[in-house]
Every structure is written in C-alpha cells, then in structure tokens.
Short mmCIF file of C-alpha atoms in Angstrom, two decimals:
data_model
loop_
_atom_site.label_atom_id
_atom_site.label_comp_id
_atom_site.label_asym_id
_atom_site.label_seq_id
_atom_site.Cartn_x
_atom_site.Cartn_y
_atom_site.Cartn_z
CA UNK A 1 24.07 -27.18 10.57
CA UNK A 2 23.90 -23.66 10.75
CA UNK A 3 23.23 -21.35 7.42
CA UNK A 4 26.85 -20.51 6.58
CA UNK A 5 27.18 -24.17 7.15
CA UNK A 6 24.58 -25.18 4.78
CA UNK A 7 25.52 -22.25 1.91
CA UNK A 8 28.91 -23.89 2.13
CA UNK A 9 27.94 -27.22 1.87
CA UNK A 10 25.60 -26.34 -1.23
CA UNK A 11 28.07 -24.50 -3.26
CA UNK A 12 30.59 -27.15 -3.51
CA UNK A 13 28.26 -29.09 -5.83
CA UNK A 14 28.77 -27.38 -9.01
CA UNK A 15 25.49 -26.47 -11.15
CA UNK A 16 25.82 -23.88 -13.78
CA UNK A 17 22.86 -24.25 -16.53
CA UNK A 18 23.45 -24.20 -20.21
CA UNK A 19 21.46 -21.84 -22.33
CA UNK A 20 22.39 -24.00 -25.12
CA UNK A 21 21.05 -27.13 -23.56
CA UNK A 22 16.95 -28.09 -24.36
CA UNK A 23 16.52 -30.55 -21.57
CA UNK A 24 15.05 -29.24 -18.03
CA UNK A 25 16.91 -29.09 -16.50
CA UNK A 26 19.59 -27.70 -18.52
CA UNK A 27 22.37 -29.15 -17.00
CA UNK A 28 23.05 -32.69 -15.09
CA UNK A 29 24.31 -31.07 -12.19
CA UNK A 30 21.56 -29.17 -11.39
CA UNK A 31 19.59 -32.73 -10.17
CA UNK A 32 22.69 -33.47 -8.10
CA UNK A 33 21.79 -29.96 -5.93
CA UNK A 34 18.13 -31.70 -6.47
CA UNK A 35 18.98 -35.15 -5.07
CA UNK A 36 21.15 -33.58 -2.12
CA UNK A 37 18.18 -30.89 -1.35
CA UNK A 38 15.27 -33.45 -1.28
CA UNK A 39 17.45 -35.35 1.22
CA UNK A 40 18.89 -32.85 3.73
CA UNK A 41 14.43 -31.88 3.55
CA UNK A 42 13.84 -35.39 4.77
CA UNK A 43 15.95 -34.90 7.25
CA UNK A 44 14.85 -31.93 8.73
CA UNK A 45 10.96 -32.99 9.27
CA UNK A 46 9.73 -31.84 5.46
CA UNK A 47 7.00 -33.83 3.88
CA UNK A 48 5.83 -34.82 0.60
CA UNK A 49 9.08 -34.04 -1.00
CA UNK A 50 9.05 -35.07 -4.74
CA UNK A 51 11.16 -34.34 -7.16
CA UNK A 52 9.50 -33.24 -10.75
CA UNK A 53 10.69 -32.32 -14.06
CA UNK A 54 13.84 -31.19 -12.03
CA UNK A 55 12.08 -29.07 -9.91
CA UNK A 56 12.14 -29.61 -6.05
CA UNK A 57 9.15 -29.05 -3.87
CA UNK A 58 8.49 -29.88 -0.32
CA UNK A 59 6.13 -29.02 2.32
CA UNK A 60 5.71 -28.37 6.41
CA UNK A 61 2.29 -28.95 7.68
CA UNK A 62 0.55 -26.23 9.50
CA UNK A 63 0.46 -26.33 13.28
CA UNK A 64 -2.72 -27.73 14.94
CA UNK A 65 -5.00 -25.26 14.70
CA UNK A 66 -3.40 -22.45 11.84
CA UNK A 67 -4.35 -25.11 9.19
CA UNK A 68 -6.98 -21.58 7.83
CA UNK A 69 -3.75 -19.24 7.79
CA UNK A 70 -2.00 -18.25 4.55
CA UNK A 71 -0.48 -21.11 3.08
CA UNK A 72 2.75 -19.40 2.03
CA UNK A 73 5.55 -20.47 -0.83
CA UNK A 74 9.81 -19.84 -0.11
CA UNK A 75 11.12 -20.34 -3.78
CA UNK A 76 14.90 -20.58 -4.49
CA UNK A 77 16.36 -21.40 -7.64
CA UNK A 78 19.32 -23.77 -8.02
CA UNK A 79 21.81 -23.18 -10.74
CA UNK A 80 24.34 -20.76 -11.09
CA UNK A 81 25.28 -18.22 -13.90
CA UNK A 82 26.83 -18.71 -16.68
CA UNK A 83 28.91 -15.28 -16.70
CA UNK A 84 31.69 -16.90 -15.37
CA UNK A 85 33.48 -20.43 -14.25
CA UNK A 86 31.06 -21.94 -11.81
CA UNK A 87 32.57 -25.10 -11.58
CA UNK A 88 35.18 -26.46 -8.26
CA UNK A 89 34.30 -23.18 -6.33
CA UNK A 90 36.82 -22.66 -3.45
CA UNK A 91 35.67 -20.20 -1.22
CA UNK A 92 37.62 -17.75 0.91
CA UNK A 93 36.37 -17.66 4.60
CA UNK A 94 37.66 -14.31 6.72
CA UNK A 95 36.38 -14.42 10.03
CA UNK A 96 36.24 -10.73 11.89
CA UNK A 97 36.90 -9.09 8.69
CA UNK A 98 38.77 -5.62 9.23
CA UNK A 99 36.71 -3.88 6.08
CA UNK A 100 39.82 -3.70 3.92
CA UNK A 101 40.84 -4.82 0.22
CA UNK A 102 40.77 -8.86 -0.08
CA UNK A 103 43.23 -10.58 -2.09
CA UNK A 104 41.49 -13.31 -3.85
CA UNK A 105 44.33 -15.38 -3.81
CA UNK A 106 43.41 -18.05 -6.74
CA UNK A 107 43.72 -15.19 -9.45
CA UNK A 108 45.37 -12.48 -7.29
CA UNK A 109 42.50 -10.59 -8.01
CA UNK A 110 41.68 -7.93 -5.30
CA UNK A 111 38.23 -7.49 -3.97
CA UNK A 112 38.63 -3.50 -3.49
CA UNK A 113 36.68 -1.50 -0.98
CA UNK A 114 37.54 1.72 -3.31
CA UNK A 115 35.40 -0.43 -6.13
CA UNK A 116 33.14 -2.14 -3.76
CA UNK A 117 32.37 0.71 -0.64
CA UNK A 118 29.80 -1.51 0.64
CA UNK A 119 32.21 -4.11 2.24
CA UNK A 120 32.90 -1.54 4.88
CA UNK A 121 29.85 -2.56 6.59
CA UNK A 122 30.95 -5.88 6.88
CA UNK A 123 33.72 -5.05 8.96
CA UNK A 124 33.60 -7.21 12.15
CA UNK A 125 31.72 -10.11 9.80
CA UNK A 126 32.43 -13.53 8.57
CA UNK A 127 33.47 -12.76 4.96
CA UNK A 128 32.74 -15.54 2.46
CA UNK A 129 34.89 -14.78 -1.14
CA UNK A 130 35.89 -16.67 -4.16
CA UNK A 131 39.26 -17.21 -4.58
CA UNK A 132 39.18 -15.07 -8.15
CA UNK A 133 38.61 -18.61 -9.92
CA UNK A 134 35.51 -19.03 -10.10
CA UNK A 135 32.21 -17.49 -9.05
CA UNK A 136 30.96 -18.02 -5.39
CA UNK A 137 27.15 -19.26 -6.03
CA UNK A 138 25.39 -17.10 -3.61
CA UNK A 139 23.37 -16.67 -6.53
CA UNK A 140 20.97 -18.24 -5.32
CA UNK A 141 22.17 -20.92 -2.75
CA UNK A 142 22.33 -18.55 -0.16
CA UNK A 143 18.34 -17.58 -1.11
CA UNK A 144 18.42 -22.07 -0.27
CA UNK A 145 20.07 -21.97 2.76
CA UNK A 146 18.12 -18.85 3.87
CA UNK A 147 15.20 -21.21 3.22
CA UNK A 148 16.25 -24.24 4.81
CA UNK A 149 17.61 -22.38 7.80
CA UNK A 150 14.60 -20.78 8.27
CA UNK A 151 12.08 -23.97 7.93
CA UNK A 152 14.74 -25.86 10.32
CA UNK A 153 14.18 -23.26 12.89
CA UNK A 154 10.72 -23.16 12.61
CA UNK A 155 10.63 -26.95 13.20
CA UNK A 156 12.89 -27.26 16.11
CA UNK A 157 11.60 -24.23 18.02
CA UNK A 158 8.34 -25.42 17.88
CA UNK A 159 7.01 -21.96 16.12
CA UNK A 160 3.12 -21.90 15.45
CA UNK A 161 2.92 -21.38 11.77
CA UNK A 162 0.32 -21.93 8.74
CA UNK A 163 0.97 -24.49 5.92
CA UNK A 164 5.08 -23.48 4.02
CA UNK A 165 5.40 -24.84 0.75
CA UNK A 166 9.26 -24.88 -0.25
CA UNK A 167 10.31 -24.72 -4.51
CA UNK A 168 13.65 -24.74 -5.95
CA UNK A 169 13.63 -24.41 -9.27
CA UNK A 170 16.73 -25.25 -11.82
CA UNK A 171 17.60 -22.47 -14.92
CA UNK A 172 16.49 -19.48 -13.49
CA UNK A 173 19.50 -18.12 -14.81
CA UNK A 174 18.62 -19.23 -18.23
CA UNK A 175 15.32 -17.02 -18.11
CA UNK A 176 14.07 -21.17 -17.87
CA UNK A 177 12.82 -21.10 -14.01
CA UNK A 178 9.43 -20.89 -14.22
CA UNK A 179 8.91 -22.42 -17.51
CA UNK A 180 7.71 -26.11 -15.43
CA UNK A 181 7.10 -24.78 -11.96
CA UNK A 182 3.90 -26.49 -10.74
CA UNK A 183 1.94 -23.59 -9.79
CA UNK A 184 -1.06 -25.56 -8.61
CA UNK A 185 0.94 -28.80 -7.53
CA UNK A 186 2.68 -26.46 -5.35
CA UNK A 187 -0.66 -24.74 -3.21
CA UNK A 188 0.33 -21.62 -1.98
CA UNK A 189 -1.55 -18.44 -1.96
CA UNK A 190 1.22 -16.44 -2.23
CA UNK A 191 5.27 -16.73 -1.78
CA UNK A 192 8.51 -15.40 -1.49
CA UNK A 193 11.53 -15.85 -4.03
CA UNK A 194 14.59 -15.16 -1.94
CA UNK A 195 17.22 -14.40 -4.70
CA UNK A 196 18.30 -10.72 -3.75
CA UNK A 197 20.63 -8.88 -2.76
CA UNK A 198 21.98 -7.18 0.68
CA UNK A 199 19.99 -7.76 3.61
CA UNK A 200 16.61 -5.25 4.03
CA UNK A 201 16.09 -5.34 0.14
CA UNK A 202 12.43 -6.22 -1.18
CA UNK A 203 11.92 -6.14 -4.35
CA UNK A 204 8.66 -6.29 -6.07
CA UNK A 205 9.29 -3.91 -9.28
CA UNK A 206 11.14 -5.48 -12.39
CA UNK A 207 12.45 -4.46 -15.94
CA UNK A 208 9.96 -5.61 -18.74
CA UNK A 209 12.45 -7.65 -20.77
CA UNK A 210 12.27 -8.14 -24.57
CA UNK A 211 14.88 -10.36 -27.01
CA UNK A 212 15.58 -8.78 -29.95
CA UNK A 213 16.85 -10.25 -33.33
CA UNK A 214 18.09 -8.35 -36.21
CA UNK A 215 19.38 -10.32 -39.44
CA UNK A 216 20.84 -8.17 -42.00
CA UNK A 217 21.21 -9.56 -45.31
CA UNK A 218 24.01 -8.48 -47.75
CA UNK A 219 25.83 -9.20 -51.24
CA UNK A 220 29.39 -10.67 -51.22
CA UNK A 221 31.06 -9.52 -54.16
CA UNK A 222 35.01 -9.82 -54.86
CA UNK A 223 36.54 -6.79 -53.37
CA UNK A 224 38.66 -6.26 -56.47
CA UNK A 225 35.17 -5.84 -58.61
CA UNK A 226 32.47 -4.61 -55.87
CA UNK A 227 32.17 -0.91 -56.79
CA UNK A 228 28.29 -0.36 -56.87
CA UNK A 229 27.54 -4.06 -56.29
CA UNK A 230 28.38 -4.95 -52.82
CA UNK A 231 26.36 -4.82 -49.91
CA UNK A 232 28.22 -5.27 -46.50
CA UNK A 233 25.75 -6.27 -44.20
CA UNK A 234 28.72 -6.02 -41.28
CA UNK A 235 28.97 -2.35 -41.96
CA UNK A 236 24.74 -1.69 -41.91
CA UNK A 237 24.46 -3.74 -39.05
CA UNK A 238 27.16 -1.02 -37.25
CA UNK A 239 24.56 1.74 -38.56
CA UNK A 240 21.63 0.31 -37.23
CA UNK A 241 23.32 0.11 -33.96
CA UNK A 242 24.32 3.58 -34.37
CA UNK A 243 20.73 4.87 -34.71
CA UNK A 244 19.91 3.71 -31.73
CA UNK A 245 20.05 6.47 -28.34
CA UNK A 246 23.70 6.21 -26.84
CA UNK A 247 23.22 6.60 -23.76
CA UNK A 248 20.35 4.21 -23.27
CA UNK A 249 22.74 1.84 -22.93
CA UNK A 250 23.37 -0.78 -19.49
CA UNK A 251 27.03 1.46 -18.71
CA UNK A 252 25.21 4.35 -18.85
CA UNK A 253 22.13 3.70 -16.65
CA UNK A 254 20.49 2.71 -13.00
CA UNK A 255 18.18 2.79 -11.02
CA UNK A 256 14.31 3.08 -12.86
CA UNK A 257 16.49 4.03 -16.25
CA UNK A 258 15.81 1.46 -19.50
CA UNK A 259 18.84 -0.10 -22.14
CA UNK A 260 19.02 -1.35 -25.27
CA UNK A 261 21.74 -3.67 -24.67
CA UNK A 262 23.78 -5.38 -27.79
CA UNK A 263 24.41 -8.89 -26.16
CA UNK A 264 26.09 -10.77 -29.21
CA UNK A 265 26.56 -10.46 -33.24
CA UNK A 266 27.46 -12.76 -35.91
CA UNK A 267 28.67 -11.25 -39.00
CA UNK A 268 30.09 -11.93 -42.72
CA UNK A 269 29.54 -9.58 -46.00
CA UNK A 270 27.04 -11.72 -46.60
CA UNK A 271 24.81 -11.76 -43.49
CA UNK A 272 24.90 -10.15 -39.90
CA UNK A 273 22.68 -11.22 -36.82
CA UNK A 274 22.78 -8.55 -34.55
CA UNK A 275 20.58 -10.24 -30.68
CA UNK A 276 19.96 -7.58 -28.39
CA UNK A 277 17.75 -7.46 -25.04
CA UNK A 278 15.54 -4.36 -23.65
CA UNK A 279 14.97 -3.65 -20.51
CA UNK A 280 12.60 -1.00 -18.80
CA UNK A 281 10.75 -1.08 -15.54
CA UNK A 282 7.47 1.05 -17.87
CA UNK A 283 5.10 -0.91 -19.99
CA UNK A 284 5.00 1.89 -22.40
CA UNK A 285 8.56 2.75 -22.61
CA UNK A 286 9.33 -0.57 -23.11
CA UNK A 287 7.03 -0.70 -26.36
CA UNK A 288 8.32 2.82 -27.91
CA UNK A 289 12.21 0.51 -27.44
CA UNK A 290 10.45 -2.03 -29.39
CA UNK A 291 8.96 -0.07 -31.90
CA UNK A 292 12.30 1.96 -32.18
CA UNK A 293 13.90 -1.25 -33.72
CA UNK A 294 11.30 -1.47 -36.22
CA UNK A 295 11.32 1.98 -37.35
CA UNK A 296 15.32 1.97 -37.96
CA UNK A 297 14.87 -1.28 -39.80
CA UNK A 298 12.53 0.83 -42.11
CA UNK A 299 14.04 3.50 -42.97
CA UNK A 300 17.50 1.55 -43.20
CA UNK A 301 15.36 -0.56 -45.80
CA UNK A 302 14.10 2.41 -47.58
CA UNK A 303 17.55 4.06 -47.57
CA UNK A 304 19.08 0.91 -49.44
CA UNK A 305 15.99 0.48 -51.56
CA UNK A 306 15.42 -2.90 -50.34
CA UNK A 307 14.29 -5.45 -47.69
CA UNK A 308 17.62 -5.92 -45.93
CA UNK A 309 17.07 -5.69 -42.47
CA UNK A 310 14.65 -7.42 -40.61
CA UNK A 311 13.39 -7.53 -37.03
CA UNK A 312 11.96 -10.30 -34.61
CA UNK A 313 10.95 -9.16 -30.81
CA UNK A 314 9.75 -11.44 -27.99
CA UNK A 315 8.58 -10.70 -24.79
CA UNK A 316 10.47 -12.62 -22.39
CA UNK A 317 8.91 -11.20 -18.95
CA UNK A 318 7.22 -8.73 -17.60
CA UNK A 319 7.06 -5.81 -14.62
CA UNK A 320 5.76 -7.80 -11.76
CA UNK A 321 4.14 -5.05 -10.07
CA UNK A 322 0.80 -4.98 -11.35
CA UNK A 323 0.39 -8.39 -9.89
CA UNK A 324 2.44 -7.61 -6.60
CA UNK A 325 -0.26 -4.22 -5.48
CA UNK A 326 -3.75 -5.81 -5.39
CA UNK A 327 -2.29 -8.12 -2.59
CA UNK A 328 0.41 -5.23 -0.92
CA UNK A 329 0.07 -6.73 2.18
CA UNK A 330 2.86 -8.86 0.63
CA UNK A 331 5.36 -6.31 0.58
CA UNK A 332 3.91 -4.29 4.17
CA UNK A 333 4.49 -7.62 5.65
CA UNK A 334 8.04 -8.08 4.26
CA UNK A 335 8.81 -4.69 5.45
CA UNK A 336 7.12 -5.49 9.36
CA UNK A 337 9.38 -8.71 9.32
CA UNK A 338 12.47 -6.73 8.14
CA UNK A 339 12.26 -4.03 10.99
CA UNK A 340 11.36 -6.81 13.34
CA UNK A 341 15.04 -8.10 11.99
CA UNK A 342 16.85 -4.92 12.93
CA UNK A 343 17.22 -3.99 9.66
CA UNK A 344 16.12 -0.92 8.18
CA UNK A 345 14.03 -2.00 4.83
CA UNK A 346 14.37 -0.73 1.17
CA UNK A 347 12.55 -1.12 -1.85
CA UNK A 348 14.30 -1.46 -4.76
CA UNK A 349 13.20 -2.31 -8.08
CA UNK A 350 15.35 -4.98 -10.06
CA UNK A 351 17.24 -4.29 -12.87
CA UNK A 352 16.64 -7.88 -13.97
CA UNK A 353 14.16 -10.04 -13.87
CA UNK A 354 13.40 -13.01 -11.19
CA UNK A 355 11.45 -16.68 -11.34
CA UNK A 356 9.14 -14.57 -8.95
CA UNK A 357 8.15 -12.39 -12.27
CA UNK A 358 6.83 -15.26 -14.00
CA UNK A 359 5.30 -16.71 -11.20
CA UNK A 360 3.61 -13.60 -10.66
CA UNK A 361 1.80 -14.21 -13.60
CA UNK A 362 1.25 -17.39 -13.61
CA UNK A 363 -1.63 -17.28 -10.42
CA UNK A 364 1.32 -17.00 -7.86
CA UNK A 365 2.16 -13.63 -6.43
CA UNK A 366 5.64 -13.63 -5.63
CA UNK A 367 7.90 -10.77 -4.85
CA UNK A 368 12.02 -11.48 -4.11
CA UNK A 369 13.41 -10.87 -0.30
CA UNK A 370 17.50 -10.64 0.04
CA UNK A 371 19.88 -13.43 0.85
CA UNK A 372 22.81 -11.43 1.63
CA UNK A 373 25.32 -10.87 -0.37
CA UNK A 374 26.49 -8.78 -3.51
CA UNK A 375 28.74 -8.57 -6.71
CA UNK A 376 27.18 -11.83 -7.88
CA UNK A 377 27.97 -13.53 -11.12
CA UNK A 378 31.40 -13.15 -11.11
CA UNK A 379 35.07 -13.31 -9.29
CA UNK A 380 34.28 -10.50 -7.02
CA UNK A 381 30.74 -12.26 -5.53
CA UNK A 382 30.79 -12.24 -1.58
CA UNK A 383 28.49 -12.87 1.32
CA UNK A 384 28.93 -12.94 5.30
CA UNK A 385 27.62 -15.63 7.64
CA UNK A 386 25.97 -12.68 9.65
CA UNK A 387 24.15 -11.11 6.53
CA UNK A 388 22.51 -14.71 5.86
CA UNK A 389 21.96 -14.53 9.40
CA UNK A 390 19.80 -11.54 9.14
CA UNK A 391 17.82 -12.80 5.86
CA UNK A 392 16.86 -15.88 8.20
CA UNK A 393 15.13 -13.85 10.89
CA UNK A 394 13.27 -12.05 7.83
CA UNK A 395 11.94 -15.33 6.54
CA UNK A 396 11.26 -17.00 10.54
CA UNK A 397 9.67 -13.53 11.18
CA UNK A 398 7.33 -13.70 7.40
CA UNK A 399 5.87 -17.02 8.63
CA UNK A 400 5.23 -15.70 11.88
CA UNK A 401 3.20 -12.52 10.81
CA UNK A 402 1.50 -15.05 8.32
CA UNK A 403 0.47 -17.37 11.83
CA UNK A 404 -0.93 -13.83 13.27
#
C-alpha cells in the first residue's frame, strides 16, 4: 500500500478518546487502531511487536554492521480529537486539485481558499477533505502512515540503517499520551513525534501549559429579600474574568504570544467554577499568568471581606526546548533531511503541546516533524497524498543521516 493508501485505510476505524473516561486507553476504539497497527507491523518485517497498556511498540533491527548507530524512536499517537464528530469519517478525495473553494458536500460546508490561502499550493495535488461531517483524522494518522510508509520503504529497499523503534501512543489528545509510554521498554536514544503540520515544519519549542480552577462561593438568598445579603457568585466569577488582560486571550494572539484561555464554567448563585488553561512558550511568563490568578483571587477576597474565591493551578507540561538544545543535532539533522526532501525547512514553535513534550522529559528527547496537512480538529481538516509524500522522504532521509 502506498501512504495515502494506508492514511485512508487508518481513518476509517473511528478512535476519538474521552477526557471523561479513566481507563488507558480512554476509549475502546483506540485498541481497535492498536490491534489493526500491530498487524499490518507484522506484516511488513517489524519485530517484537507487543501491545502494552494500549500502547503499541515495535521494532526493525539494525543492518549488519550499524548495530553502534543511533538507535532512533518514530512516535505517533492514535486517537483523534474530541473538538468535533470523529466517528464514520467519509473522506473527500480530489485528484489534480485546481486550488479553488471545496464544497464539503456532507454539510455543504465550503473549504474556502479566501479563509484557508494555503490550499493554493496544493493546486495540482491529491486533495483529501471531510465531507463537513465529521473531522478527517490526519491528526495524527497521517504522522502513522508517515511512519509506516517510511519503515516499509526502508525494508524493501534494502536501506542500511541503525536500530528504529516505532510507538503509537492512545490519548494524546487528552493531554494522556505519555502518561504510560515505556520510555525504557522502548530503547531509543532519541526520537521523532510526527504529529505536525505542513510539510518542512520542525518543531521543537512548545507553550508551558497550566490548568486552572477557580471556585467561587456565594449566598443564595430569595430575590424578593436579598438586599445586603446575597452574594452572586455568577456575577464575581464575570469580575474575576474581567481583571484579567483582554487581549491575552487565544483570538487575540500567535505566534511566541501567551493566553489565558476560559475553557468552561459552571455556575448557580450559590457557587461558580470557572477552568481555564495558560499557555506561554517563557518559563517566567508563564509563572507571572499563574501568579496573576492568585493575586485577583486576593484582592477579590479582600474586596468582599471574605474567602470567596479560591484558586488551584497544575502544571500540565512544559517548553520542550531546554531538553531539545543540549542534543541540537536533533533538529540540524531534521533540517539536512528536510532540504534533502526538496522542501525548504521552518521552525516553528507550537502553540500546543505534543506527547514529544513529555517525553522530552521523561529521558527521551523528542521533537515533532510534519505529516502534512492543516486545519485539523475540525470540518475543514485536509491533507494531500503528495504532502504525506514529502513527510516520508523526511523520515527515510532522518534514518539515513542517523546510518551516516
């Protein structure tokens, strides 16, 4: 099978995770990507492929004589988002793609190149939509066929290579990805997620990322009789947010530029929950974000004249970058294998955060390579056969420099 063959044939097993869900992984579905994985690996020459805790790992022997070369890690997660209906994806296929708008013609949705100016350079591609029902899953199982392309070629060309080691991991979308990986089970001395974006993207700079929640407690008090008695914790819950910058907010920024981002509240006179994440690619500016919660919840508390509003933080992940630049050969390597590609290479830091993050930290240096496509996590998510195409040569060419 060829990549676009393989994408296709991995996105129509549905495998959203649950948030909600405490088992790992999250959601059934995710083992039957698992099951079908482990046994397209077998089938392709991998060995040792087990699967653990709902985690998938796999490896190809090094070549006779490049057993002391790098032994390097391809990581891919498995599920999809939750943003938006990733269940019976049907997927749009435009061959020779003219680089005008798309109807999406589930939904009648339009995928616009006035919103989306990037899918001019896919004019001439094979176009891979959704059909405006349903998300497409590129996210991340075109980072697995990438993978499995790549490790197929490598196999049936006969290409001289050091020890691969190949993870998919399930929940990644659920901040879970990492949470189980097998760090030493898995033996490499360094590896690759491939969960980005358009093809000559490396990414090795995330947001620090802290979870924020803020219960406000209040006095419910018969409207008819509440005239110096009741406390609307609805109403100080809108102040707190208030106090905090406007325009550090996710419609307002890009690039290296932090949020405070308001992701969900829960609210009666009596008590309000207001959950909120941070973002910011700076240690320190992520702490003065943190702190800035605390220091509103004071003086709200002093303004009342009692303990109403309380604060709980928790670092979820962090920047990986001060793990990615003692071993920058990573990255100058990544950037060699892109050019090699034909593909002119860009570093861009995420505005998210990646399984390679934690992994980072965790012993396993790990910065993210592109698989392709764009607008992911919802109706508008797209990829082309010839942008996977591209990501595969990246990968095949990685390995190589690694054999050097």
């Amino acid at each position: 099978m060829s990549v676009t063959e393989k994408f296709l044939s991995y996105i129509k097993i549905s495998s959203p995770s649950d948030e909600n869900s405490q088992t790992c992984p999250s959601t059934a579905c995710q083992l039957d990507v698992a099951n079908f994985l482990a046994n397209e690996m077998k089938n392709i020459g991998l060995e040792n492929i087990r699967i653990k805790e709902g985690y998938v790992y796999a490896e190809l022997l090094a070549t006779k004589g490049y057993e002391d070369k790098t032994c390097l890690g391809l990581i891919a997660h498995m599920d999809t988002a939750t943003d938006f209906n990733g269940y019976d994806i049907k997927p749009q296929i435009i061959e020779n793609y003219n680089g005008e708008d798309v109807l999406l013609k589930g939904s009648g949705d339009v995928l616009s190149v006035s919103e989306f100016p990037q899918l001019k350079d896919f004019k001439g591609h094979t176009l891979i939509t959704t059909d405006g029902t349903s998300l497409l899953g590129a996210d991340d199982k075109s980072g697995i066929a990438v993978i499995m392309q790549a490790v197929e070629d490598i196999i049936k060309n006969n290409i001289p290579h050091g020890k691969i080691v190949v993870g998919f991991t399930p929940d990644e979308e659920i901040g879970r990805g990492a949470d189980l990986f097998d760090v030493e089970g898995f033996g490499a001395e360094f590896a690759y997620t491939v969960d980005g974006g358009l093809p000559g993207e490396i990414e090795y700079e995330n947001f620090n990322a802290v979870s924020a929640k803020i219960t406000i407690s209040g006095r419910s008090i018969h409207p008819g009789s509440a005239k110096g008695q009741m406390i609307n914790s609805q109403r100080i819950g809108i102040e707190f947010d208030s106090m905090l910058p406007e325009f550090e907010r996710p419609e307002y920024t890009e690039n290296f530029e932090g949020f405070f981002h308001l992701i969900e509240t829960q609210g009666s006179t009596e008590k309000t929950v207001l959950e909120y994440i941070l973002r910011d690619h700076d240690g320190e500016k992520i702490k003065q974000k943190e702190k800035l919660l605390y220091d509103v919840a004071e003086y709200l508390n002093k303004k009342y004249g009692r303990e109403l509003v309380k604060v709980e933080t928790k670092l979820s992940y962090r920047n990986m970058k001060e793990q990615i630049l003692p071993h920058f050969h990573l990255i100058e390597n990544a950037i060699k294998a892109t050019e090699q590609a034909g593909v002119t290479p860009k570093s861009v830091a995420i505005r998210g955060g990646t399984d390679g993050a934690r992994l980072s930290f965790m012993g396993l240096p790990c910065p993210n390579l592109a698989t392709g496509g764009m607008n992911f996590h919802g109706k508008y998510e797209c990829t082309t056969k010839e942008n996977m195409e591209v990501c595969v040569e990246v990968v095949k060419n990685i390995i190589k420099i690694y054999a050097q």
